[in-house]
GROMACS .gro file of C-alpha atoms in nm:
model
  438
    1MET     CA    1   2.835   2.394  -3.645
    2THR     CA    2   2.826   2.423  -3.269
    3LYS     CA    3   2.747   2.094  -3.102
    4LEU     CA    4   2.434   2.105  -2.888
    5PRO     CA    5   2.460   1.999  -2.526
    6PHE     CA    6   2.339   1.647  -2.454
    7ARG     CA    7   2.011   1.755  -2.294
    8GLN     CA    8   1.927   1.989  -2.583
    9GLN     CA    9   1.961   1.728  -2.857
   10SER     CA   10   1.669   1.537  -3.001
   11ILE     CA   11   1.557   1.260  -2.768
   12HIS     CA   12   1.607   1.007  -3.050
   13LEU     CA   13   1.963   1.120  -3.124
   14ARG     CA   14   2.067   1.077  -2.763
   15TRP     CA   15   2.065   0.699  -2.812
   16LEU     CA   16   2.353   0.741  -3.061
   17GLN     CA   17   2.580   0.919  -2.814
   18PRO     CA   18   2.911   0.737  -2.742
   19GLY     CA   19   2.917   0.532  -2.424
   20MET     CA   20   2.544   0.462  -2.412
   21GLY     CA   21   2.604   0.089  -2.461
   22VAL     CA   22   2.306   0.067  -2.697
   23LYS     CA   23   2.427   0.104  -3.057
   24ARG     CA   24   2.620  -0.226  -3.081
   25TRP     CA   25   2.329  -0.430  -2.949
   26LEU     CA   26   2.082  -0.242  -3.163
   27LEU     CA   27   2.290  -0.321  -3.476
   28LEU     CA   28   2.308  -0.688  -3.378
   29LEU     CA   29   1.931  -0.696  -3.331
   30ILE     CA   30   1.866  -0.528  -3.667
   31GLY     CA   31   2.118  -0.745  -3.853
   32GLY     CA   32   1.989  -1.068  -3.701
   33SER     CA   33   1.630  -0.972  -3.774
   34LEU     CA   34   1.715  -0.900  -4.139
   35LEU     CA   35   1.879  -1.241  -4.180
   36VAL     CA   36   1.579  -1.416  -4.029
   37ILE     CA   37   1.346  -1.218  -4.258
   38LEU     CA   38   1.559  -1.313  -4.560
   39ALA     CA   39   1.543  -1.681  -4.470
   40VAL     CA   40   1.168  -1.670  -4.416
   41ALA     CA   41   1.122  -1.483  -4.745
   42CYS     CA   42   1.270  -1.779  -4.934
   43LEU     CA   43   1.007  -2.019  -4.807
   44PRO     CA   44   0.719  -1.905  -5.036
   45LEU     CA   45   0.937  -1.990  -5.336
   46ALA     CA   46   0.891  -2.354  -5.249
   47ILE     CA   47   0.533  -2.333  -5.365
   48GLU     CA   48   0.649  -2.268  -5.722
   49PHE     CA   49   0.836  -2.599  -5.726
   50SER     CA   50   0.550  -2.824  -5.605
   51GLY     CA   51   0.680  -2.879  -5.257
   52TRP     CA   52   0.983  -2.824  -5.039
   53TRP     CA   53   1.186  -3.120  -5.162
   54LEU     CA   54   1.151  -3.023  -5.529
   55PHE     CA   55   1.245  -2.669  -5.435
   56LEU     CA   56   1.562  -2.788  -5.264
   57GLN     CA   57   1.650  -3.035  -5.544
   58HIS     CA   58   1.613  -2.759  -5.804
   59PHE     CA   59   1.884  -2.551  -5.644
   60GLN     CA   60   2.103  -2.848  -5.557
   61LEU     CA   61   2.121  -2.925  -5.931
   62GLN     CA   62   2.274  -2.582  -5.972
   63GLY     CA   63   2.544  -2.663  -5.720
   64LEU     CA   64   2.388  -2.473  -5.431
   65ASP     CA   65   2.328  -2.648  -5.098
   66TRP     CA   66   2.017  -2.445  -5.008
   67PRO     CA   67   1.909  -2.648  -4.705
   68VAL     CA   68   2.230  -2.547  -4.533
   69ILE     CA   69   2.195  -2.187  -4.651
   70VAL     CA   70   1.834  -2.142  -4.536
   71ILE     CA   71   1.887  -2.316  -4.203
   72GLY     CA   72   2.212  -2.128  -4.153
   73LEU     CA   73   2.041  -1.793  -4.211
   74LEU     CA   74   1.770  -1.881  -3.961
   75VAL     CA   75   2.010  -2.000  -3.693
   76PHE     CA   76   2.270  -1.729  -3.738
   77GLY     CA   77   2.011  -1.451  -3.767
   78GLY     CA   78   1.822  -1.579  -3.463
   79LEU     CA   79   2.145  -1.594  -3.262
   80LEU     CA   80   2.238  -1.236  -3.352
   81ALA     CA   81   1.887  -1.110  -3.271
   82THR     CA   82   1.891  -1.292  -2.934
   83LEU     CA   83   2.229  -1.145  -2.844
   84GLY     CA   84   2.101  -0.801  -2.940
   85VAL     CA   85   1.790  -0.833  -2.721
   86LEU     CA   86   1.990  -0.960  -2.422
   87GLY     CA   87   2.247  -0.684  -2.461
   88LEU     CA   88   1.982  -0.415  -2.485
   89ASN     CA   89   1.806  -0.548  -2.178
   90ARG     CA   90   2.130  -0.550  -1.982
   91SER     CA   91   2.220  -0.197  -2.088
   92LEU     CA   92   1.876  -0.051  -2.023
   93LEU     CA   93   1.812  -0.231  -1.695
   94SER     CA   94   2.148  -0.126  -1.556
   95ALA     CA   95   2.013   0.229  -1.525
   96TYR     CA   96   1.734   0.114  -1.293
   97ARG     CA   97   1.849  -0.209  -1.141
   98ARG     CA   98   1.940  -0.201  -0.770
   99SER     CA   99   1.982  -0.574  -0.725
  100SER     CA  100   2.224  -0.824  -0.874
  101ARG     CA  101   2.170  -0.971  -1.221
  102ASP     CA  102   2.051  -1.301  -1.076
  103GLU     CA  103   1.771  -1.119  -0.890
  104VAL     CA  104   1.633  -0.922  -1.186
  105VAL     CA  105   1.402  -1.200  -1.305
  106GLU     CA  106   1.266  -1.246  -0.953
  107VAL     CA  107   1.215  -0.871  -0.908
  108VAL     CA  108   1.028  -0.841  -1.239
  109TYR     CA  109   0.819  -1.152  -1.165
  110ARG     CA  110   0.716  -1.028  -0.820
  111HIS     CA  111   0.637  -0.683  -0.959
  112ARG     CA  112   0.407  -0.833  -1.223
  113GLN     CA  113   0.240  -1.056  -0.966
  114ARG     CA  114   0.171  -0.760  -0.736
  115GLN     CA  115   0.032  -0.559  -1.027
  116ARG     CA  116  -0.222  -0.836  -1.084
  117GLY     CA  117  -0.296  -0.865  -0.711
  118PRO     CA  118  -0.638  -0.806  -0.550
  119LYS     CA  119  -0.776  -0.458  -0.494
  120VAL     CA  120  -0.753  -0.401  -0.120
  121VAL     CA  121  -0.887  -0.105   0.078
  122ALA     CA  122  -0.747  -0.057   0.430
  123ILE     CA  123  -0.930   0.183   0.663
  124GLY     CA  124  -0.789   0.323   0.985
  125GLY     CA  125  -0.497   0.523   1.115
  126GLY     CA  126  -0.206   0.515   1.356
  127HIS     CA  127   0.040   0.229   1.398
  128GLY     CA  128  -0.221  -0.039   1.332
  129LEU     CA  129  -0.278   0.073   0.975
  130ASN     CA  130   0.096   0.097   0.909
  131THR     CA  131   0.142  -0.260   1.029
  132LEU     CA  132  -0.130  -0.386   0.797
  133LEU     CA  133   0.003  -0.198   0.493
  134ARG     CA  134   0.356  -0.327   0.551
  135GLY     CA  135   0.232  -0.682   0.502
  136LEU     CA  136  -0.023  -0.619   0.225
  137LYS     CA  137   0.230  -0.458  -0.008
  138GLU     CA  138   0.408  -0.795  -0.044
  139TYR     CA  139   0.096  -0.937  -0.212
  140THR     CA  140  -0.047  -0.655  -0.420
  141ASP     CA  141   0.022  -0.307  -0.552
  142ASN     CA  142  -0.351  -0.232  -0.572
  143ILE     CA  143  -0.381  -0.091  -0.220
  144THR     CA  144  -0.580   0.212  -0.112
  145ALA     CA  145  -0.521   0.327   0.245
  146ILE     CA  146  -0.805   0.548   0.373
  147VAL     CA  147  -0.676   0.754   0.666
  148THR     CA  148  -0.848   0.952   0.939
  149VAL     CA  149  -0.809   1.330   0.939
  150ALA     CA  150  -0.908   1.386   1.303
  151ASP     CA  151  -0.554   1.393   1.448
  152ASP     CA  152  -0.485   1.715   1.638
  153GLY     CA  153  -0.186   1.631   1.857
  154GLY     CA  154   0.189   1.684   1.831
  155SER     CA  155   0.350   1.809   1.512
  156SER     CA  156   0.040   1.732   1.304
  157GLY     CA  157  -0.179   1.937   1.535
  158LYS     CA  158   0.056   2.235   1.520
  159LEU     CA  159   0.064   2.232   1.140
  160ARG     CA  160  -0.311   2.189   1.128
  161ARG     CA  161  -0.368   2.490   1.353
  162ASP     CA  162  -0.098   2.712   1.202
  163LEU     CA  163  -0.152   2.638   0.832
  164GLY     CA  164  -0.509   2.511   0.813
  165MET     CA  165  -0.403   2.188   0.641
  166LEU     CA  166  -0.508   1.831   0.709
  167PRO     CA  167  -0.295   1.662   0.976
  168PRO     CA  168  -0.007   1.491   0.791
  169GLY     CA  169   0.116   1.250   1.062
  170ASP     CA  170  -0.082   0.934   0.980
  171PHE     CA  171  -0.042   0.994   0.606
  172ARG     CA  172   0.334   1.025   0.650
  173ASN     CA  173   0.348   0.689   0.827
  174CYS     CA  174   0.136   0.516   0.563
  175ILE     CA  175   0.351   0.649   0.278
  176ALA     CA  176   0.662   0.523   0.453
  177ALA     CA  177   0.504   0.179   0.514
  178LEU     CA  178   0.409   0.142   0.145
  179SER     CA  179   0.739   0.269   0.007
  180ASP     CA  180   0.977   0.033  -0.176
  181SER     CA  181   1.264   0.162   0.039
  182GLU     CA  182   1.066   0.146   0.361
  183GLY     CA  183   1.359   0.131   0.604
  184LEU     CA  184   1.534   0.446   0.484
  185VAL     CA  185   1.212   0.637   0.411
  186SER     CA  186   1.073   0.552   0.756
  187GLN     CA  187   1.388   0.675   0.928
  188LEU     CA  188   1.387   0.990   0.722
  189PHE     CA  189   1.014   1.064   0.764
  190GLN     CA  190   1.021   0.988   1.137
  191TYR     CA  191   1.323   1.209   1.204
  192ARG     CA  192   1.212   1.472   1.451
  193PHE     CA  193   1.383   1.806   1.500
  194GLY     CA  194   1.449   1.923   1.854
  195GLU     CA  195   1.175   2.110   2.037
  196ASP     CA  196   1.427   2.373   2.141
  197THR     CA  197   1.484   2.468   1.777
  198GLU     CA  198   1.277   2.689   1.550
  199LEU     CA  199   1.135   2.375   1.392
  200ASP     CA  200   0.971   2.305   1.728
  201GLY     CA  201   0.973   1.924   1.730
  202HIS     CA  202   0.828   1.877   1.382
  203SER     CA  203   0.908   1.555   1.198
  204PHE     CA  204   1.073   1.572   0.858
  205GLY     CA  205   0.787   1.377   0.699
  206ASN     CA  206   0.530   1.628   0.817
  207LEU     CA  207   0.736   1.918   0.684
  208TYR     CA  208   0.785   1.732   0.355
  209LEU     CA  209   0.409   1.691   0.306
  210THR     CA  210   0.356   2.053   0.408
  211ALA     CA  211   0.604   2.173   0.146
  212MET     CA  212   0.457   1.937  -0.116
  213THR     CA  213   0.110   2.076  -0.041
  214ALA     CA  214   0.234   2.430  -0.103
  215ILE     CA  215   0.403   2.325  -0.429
  216THR     CA  216   0.117   2.117  -0.572
  217GLY     CA  217  -0.162   2.340  -0.445
  218SER     CA  218  -0.358   2.084  -0.242
  219PHE     CA  219  -0.307   1.814   0.018
  220GLU     CA  220  -0.452   1.540  -0.202
  221SER     CA  221  -0.217   1.635  -0.486
  222ALA     CA  222   0.072   1.630  -0.241
  223LEU     CA  223  -0.016   1.272  -0.145
  224GLU     CA  224  -0.039   1.165  -0.509
  225GLU     CA  225   0.293   1.320  -0.607
  226SER     CA  226   0.463   1.184  -0.296
  227GLY     CA  227   0.350   0.838  -0.399
  228ARG     CA  228   0.527   0.876  -0.732
  229VAL     CA  229   0.844   1.026  -0.589
  230LEU     CA  230   0.883   0.762  -0.316
  231ALA     CA  231   0.777   0.459  -0.528
  232VAL     CA  232   0.476   0.383  -0.308
  233ARG     CA  233   0.297   0.054  -0.376
  234GLY     CA  234  -0.060   0.176  -0.375
  235ARG     CA  235  -0.204   0.509  -0.270
  236VAL     CA  236  -0.290   0.694   0.049
  237VAL     CA  237  -0.606   0.907   0.061
  238PRO     CA  238  -0.806   1.091   0.329
  239SER     CA  239  -1.154   0.981   0.431
  240THR     CA  240  -1.271   1.342   0.393
  241LEU     CA  241  -1.119   1.676   0.304
  242ALA     CA  242  -1.332   1.857   0.562
  243GLU     CA  243  -1.169   2.001   0.873
  244VAL     CA  244  -1.340   1.775   1.122
  245VAL     CA  245  -1.298   1.762   1.498
  246LEU     CA  246  -1.344   1.438   1.689
  247CYS     CA  247  -1.556   1.476   2.002
  248ALA     CA  248  -1.658   1.230   2.272
  249GLU     CA  249  -1.906   1.192   2.553
  250ARG     CA  250  -1.738   1.032   2.854
  251THR     CA  251  -1.845   0.911   3.193
  252PRO     CA  252  -1.632   1.121   3.433
  253ALA     CA  253  -1.416   0.959   3.699
  254THR     CA  254  -1.653   1.087   3.972
  255SER     CA  255  -1.955   0.912   3.820
  256ALA     CA  256  -1.939   0.617   4.062
  257GLU     CA  257  -1.947   0.856   4.359
  258GLN     CA  258  -2.236   1.052   4.207
  259ALA     CA  259  -2.433   0.734   4.141
  260GLY     CA  260  -2.371   0.619   4.499
  261ASN     CA  261  -2.517   0.947   4.631
  262GLY     CA  262  -2.823   0.906   4.413
  263GLN     CA  263  -2.723   1.193   4.186
  264PRO     CA  264  -2.780   1.166   3.809
  265VAL     CA  265  -2.462   1.096   3.614
  266ARG     CA  266  -2.385   1.370   3.366
  267LEU     CA  267  -2.174   1.284   3.070
  268GLU     CA  268  -1.863   1.489   3.010
  269ARG     CA  269  -1.810   1.632   2.662
  270VAL     CA  270  -1.456   1.664   2.528
  271CYS     CA  271  -1.334   1.759   2.182
  272GLY     CA  272  -1.001   1.691   2.018
  273GLU     CA  273  -0.859   1.349   1.931
  274SER     CA  274  -0.558   1.395   2.159
  275SER     CA  275  -0.783   1.473   2.457
  276ILE     CA  276  -1.026   1.183   2.428
  277GLY     CA  277  -0.816   0.893   2.552
  278LEU     CA  278  -0.756   1.028   2.901
  279ALA     CA  279  -0.742   0.778   3.186
  280GLY     CA  280  -1.006   0.767   3.453
  281SER     CA  281  -1.316   0.794   3.234
  282HIS     CA  282  -1.526   0.568   3.015
  283ILE     CA  283  -1.607   0.668   2.656
  284GLU     CA  284  -1.978   0.639   2.579
  285ARG     CA  285  -1.967   0.757   2.220
  286VAL     CA  286  -1.764   0.960   1.974
  287TYR     CA  287  -1.882   1.184   1.691
  288LEU     CA  288  -1.752   1.432   1.437
  289GLU     CA  289  -1.808   1.805   1.416
  290PRO     CA  290  -1.945   1.883   1.166
  291GLU     CA  291  -2.145   1.561   1.188
  292ASN     CA  292  -2.193   1.492   0.816
  293PRO     CA  293  -1.867   1.572   0.636
  294PRO     CA  294  -1.854   1.478   0.267
  295ALA     CA  295  -1.645   1.174   0.186
  296TYR     CA  296  -1.344   1.203  -0.044
  297PRO     CA  297  -1.467   1.077  -0.386
  298VAL     CA  298  -1.150   0.877  -0.457
  299ALA     CA  299  -1.204   0.684  -0.135
  300ILE     CA  300  -1.562   0.604  -0.232
  301ARG     CA  301  -1.460   0.474  -0.576
  302ALA     CA  302  -1.186   0.260  -0.424
  303ILE     CA  303  -1.432   0.103  -0.177
  304LEU     CA  304  -1.690   0.022  -0.444
  305ASP     CA  305  -1.423  -0.128  -0.670
  306ALA     CA  306  -1.244  -0.331  -0.401
  307ASP     CA  307  -1.206  -0.707  -0.369
  308LEU     CA  308  -1.125  -0.684   0.002
  309ILE     CA  309  -1.204  -0.413   0.259
  310VAL     CA  310  -1.012  -0.425   0.587
  311ILE     CA  311  -1.125  -0.211   0.881
  312GLY     CA  312  -0.855  -0.173   1.146
  313PRO     CA  313  -0.648  -0.259   1.334
  314GLY     CA  314  -0.595   0.062   1.526
  315SER     CA  315  -0.728   0.268   1.816
  316LEU     CA  316  -1.099   0.195   1.820
  317TYR     CA  317  -1.230   0.539   1.909
  318THR     CA  318  -0.959   0.766   1.764
  319SER     CA  319  -0.832   0.584   1.451
  320VAL     CA  320  -1.102   0.347   1.322
  321LEU     CA  321  -1.432   0.515   1.409
  322PRO     CA  322  -1.344   0.867   1.276
  323ASN     CA  323  -1.337   0.716   0.925
  324LEU     CA  324  -1.660   0.521   0.966
  325LEU     CA  325  -1.840   0.828   1.106
  326VAL     CA  326  -1.818   0.986   0.760
  327PRO     CA  327  -2.172   0.885   0.647
  328ASP     CA  328  -2.104   0.839   0.275
  329LEU     CA  329  -1.796   0.630   0.350
  330ALA     CA  330  -1.990   0.394   0.575
  331SER     CA  331  -2.269   0.369   0.317
  332ALA     CA  332  -2.017   0.282   0.047
  333ILE     CA  333  -1.867   0.006   0.261
  334GLU     CA  334  -2.212  -0.139   0.326
  335ALA     CA  335  -2.299  -0.128  -0.046
  336ALA     CA  336  -1.968  -0.271  -0.167
  337GLU     CA  337  -1.960  -0.631  -0.292
  338ALA     CA  338  -1.609  -0.689  -0.153
  339ARG     CA  339  -1.518  -0.922   0.129
  340LYS     CA  340  -1.530  -0.706   0.444
  341VAL     CA  341  -1.323  -0.783   0.754
  342TYR     CA  342  -1.275  -0.604   1.085
  343VAL     CA  343  -0.934  -0.675   1.242
  344CYS     CA  344  -0.952  -0.643   1.619
  345ASN     CA  345  -0.658  -0.514   1.821
  346VAL     CA  346  -0.415  -0.746   1.997
  347ALA     CA  347  -0.402  -0.544   2.323
  348THR     CA  348  -0.636  -0.304   2.498
  349GLN     CA  349  -0.558   0.067   2.509
  350ILE     CA  350  -0.549   0.270   2.825
  351GLY     CA  351  -0.808   0.548   2.830
  352GLU     CA  352  -1.007   0.390   2.546
  353THR     CA  353  -1.065   0.016   2.568
  354GLU     CA  354  -0.951  -0.098   2.912
  355GLY     CA  355  -1.113  -0.432   2.997
  356TYR     CA  356  -1.259  -0.482   2.647
  357ASP     CA  357  -1.277  -0.821   2.481
  358VAL     CA  358  -1.341  -0.886   2.111
  359THR     CA  359  -1.718  -0.868   2.153
  360ASP     CA  360  -1.689  -0.529   2.325
  361TYR     CA  361  -1.498  -0.392   2.026
  362VAL     CA  362  -1.762  -0.523   1.788
  363ASN     CA  363  -2.049  -0.388   1.998
  364VAL     CA  364  -1.898  -0.038   1.998
  365LEU     CA  365  -1.875  -0.046   1.619
  366HIS     CA  366  -2.234  -0.168   1.590
  367GLU     CA  367  -2.357   0.106   1.823
  368HIS     CA  368  -2.187   0.377   1.621
  369VAL     CA  369  -2.234   0.264   1.259
  370GLY     CA  370  -2.489  -0.017   1.273
  371VAL     CA  371  -2.480  -0.389   1.207
  372GLY     CA  372  -2.376  -0.528   0.871
  373LEU     CA  373  -2.079  -0.306   0.790
  374PHE     CA  374  -1.843  -0.606   0.790
  375GLN     CA  375  -1.894  -0.979   0.744
  376LEU     CA  376  -1.613  -1.119   0.955
  377VAL     CA  377  -1.409  -1.032   1.263
  378MET     CA  378  -1.047  -1.145   1.272
  379ALA     CA  379  -0.883  -1.157   1.615
  380ASN     CA  380  -0.562  -1.283   1.769
  381SER     CA  381  -0.580  -1.621   1.939
  382THR     CA  382  -0.232  -1.632   2.093
  383TYR     CA  383  -0.170  -1.473   2.432
  384LEU     CA  384   0.190  -1.464   2.545
  385LYS     CA  385   0.279  -1.507   2.910
  386THR     CA  386   0.437  -1.163   2.927
  387PRO     CA  387   0.160  -0.900   2.956
  388PRO     CA  388   0.159  -0.596   2.728
  389PRO     CA  389   0.355  -0.298   2.862
  390GLY     CA  390   0.166  -0.033   3.053
  391ALA     CA  391  -0.058  -0.023   3.358
  392ARG     CA  392  -0.408  -0.167   3.317
  393VAL     CA  393  -0.329  -0.290   2.964
  394ASP     CA  394  -0.413  -0.649   2.877
  395TRP     CA  395  -0.467  -0.877   2.580
  396VAL     CA  396  -0.794  -0.840   2.392
  397ARG     CA  397  -0.948  -1.172   2.492
  398LEU     CA  398  -1.159  -1.393   2.270
  399PRO     CA  399  -1.517  -1.457   2.382
  400GLU     CA  400  -1.588  -1.771   2.581
  401PRO     CA  401  -1.623  -2.082   2.361
  402ASP     CA  402  -1.993  -2.125   2.449
  403ALA     CA  403  -2.080  -1.754   2.429
  404PRO     CA  404  -2.347  -1.669   2.166
  405LEU     CA  405  -2.210  -1.441   1.894
  406ASP     CA  406  -2.394  -1.224   1.644
  407TYR     CA  407  -2.087  -1.206   1.420
  408ASP     CA  408  -1.850  -1.449   1.245
  409LEU     CA  409  -1.516  -1.485   1.419
  410ALA     CA  410  -1.183  -1.597   1.271
  411ALA     CA  411  -0.932  -1.652   1.554
  412ARG     CA  412  -0.573  -1.674   1.428
  413ASP     CA  413  -0.217  -1.648   1.557
  414LEU     CA  414  -0.146  -1.287   1.461
  415VAL     CA  415   0.089  -1.167   1.734
  416ASP     CA  416   0.434  -1.024   1.667
  417ARG     CA  417   0.682  -1.216   1.884
  418GLN     CA  418   0.919  -0.921   1.910
  419TYR     CA  419   0.647  -0.669   1.992
  420PRO     CA  420   0.371  -0.893   2.132
  421TRP     CA  421   0.124  -0.609   2.183
  422ARG     CA  422   0.112  -0.559   1.804
  423HIS     CA  423   0.013  -0.760   1.501
  424ASP     CA  424   0.273  -0.933   1.290
  425SER     CA  425   0.254  -0.769   0.947
  426MET     CA  426   0.320  -1.081   0.742
  427LYS     CA  427   0.099  -1.310   0.952
  428LEU     CA  428  -0.193  -1.069   0.927
  429ALA     CA  429  -0.156  -1.011   0.552
  430ALA     CA  430  -0.121  -1.385   0.483
  431GLU     CA  431  -0.438  -1.467   0.677
  432LEU     CA  432  -0.630  -1.194   0.494
  433MET     CA  433  -0.518  -1.332   0.158
  434VAL     CA  434  -0.634  -1.679   0.264
  435LEU     CA  435  -0.977  -1.535   0.352
  436LEU     CA  436  -0.994  -1.364   0.015
  437ASP     CA  437  -0.922  -1.689  -0.168
  438ALA     CA  438  -1.170  -1.889   0.039
   0.00000   0.00000   0.00000
């Protein structure tokens, strides 16, 4: 009979193939278990001899030392079964283990702890959301990152215009941040081809999600499958599947001159996320076109089922607000019973929030989505002597100690010492976990 190739044999018979390192340990486990069962099976016979001692004496009169035999079966059988279990574990884990043997227990323990961790929803986009996710994944695997779909610049904008897909850039970054092998995946996903090539400056991560969308048939399926392939701790979902455009009404740079001449100031309308944060103008409000896009159902369910909802950090007008301007999403956040926190940025952003303090950030959110969307504002309390890089960029200052506030403020040391204009991932995640336990 012709021998079948390994992959064509029955899945059960594959365990019996030479070199698998399973059969010897399996035989030890079976043999040890049978000996233990045999020893336990002798115990009911004691009832027939009015107690254990009479049972033992009966057989001792026949020249058999049954105490030694029964105890020996139990000990020897238990030893064989234990060796079999340990050997099987070692053989099976060796196919998946990346760390040393001494670290396996710690890896399994941390994995189980994260599986039982709180259900956290993080809402935003850009580098701020990545920073948050990088810290949260150390505490829980039950993370849902809800990402804006308003990006229209760079590689994402080109793919959006050419292929009619949702912009993959922010999703790519979130997947990399939540991946088990974050360092390598981040380098791979961020790798950008030259603009003088036919790939025209696209990043590998964007092309990967584009190809996965074509294979799976939809962008949301591409995100789900990418999470499995890259061992992502949690999931990344869009706030809406609609092709929305972010628009803004700005006060033009000439408004001061017009006001001085007694002329009415006319607001300037601009559309496109990449065009909004231009210097020399003040943003009055932002909105989506179409104005009432349907929320992604998975995002709604995650919000309603969450233990903690974190809004931000990230660009106020172009990363945070585009999510909250999806009406059903904002309504779900307001209705959720979870602890809700807004994380304010560490530094201001040129073209968007120049001169803003924490209260200014909060007021903008209240003006756009109303009061009551979040219960607490978390802000950085540590200002380093070195100012953030960039002209007209400064720290987001806390309100004056005696200033009246219509919100609860938690001021903490959240700054990253290496990149002081950003949050420290672990500091931020730790403080959020403390709030959740309070």
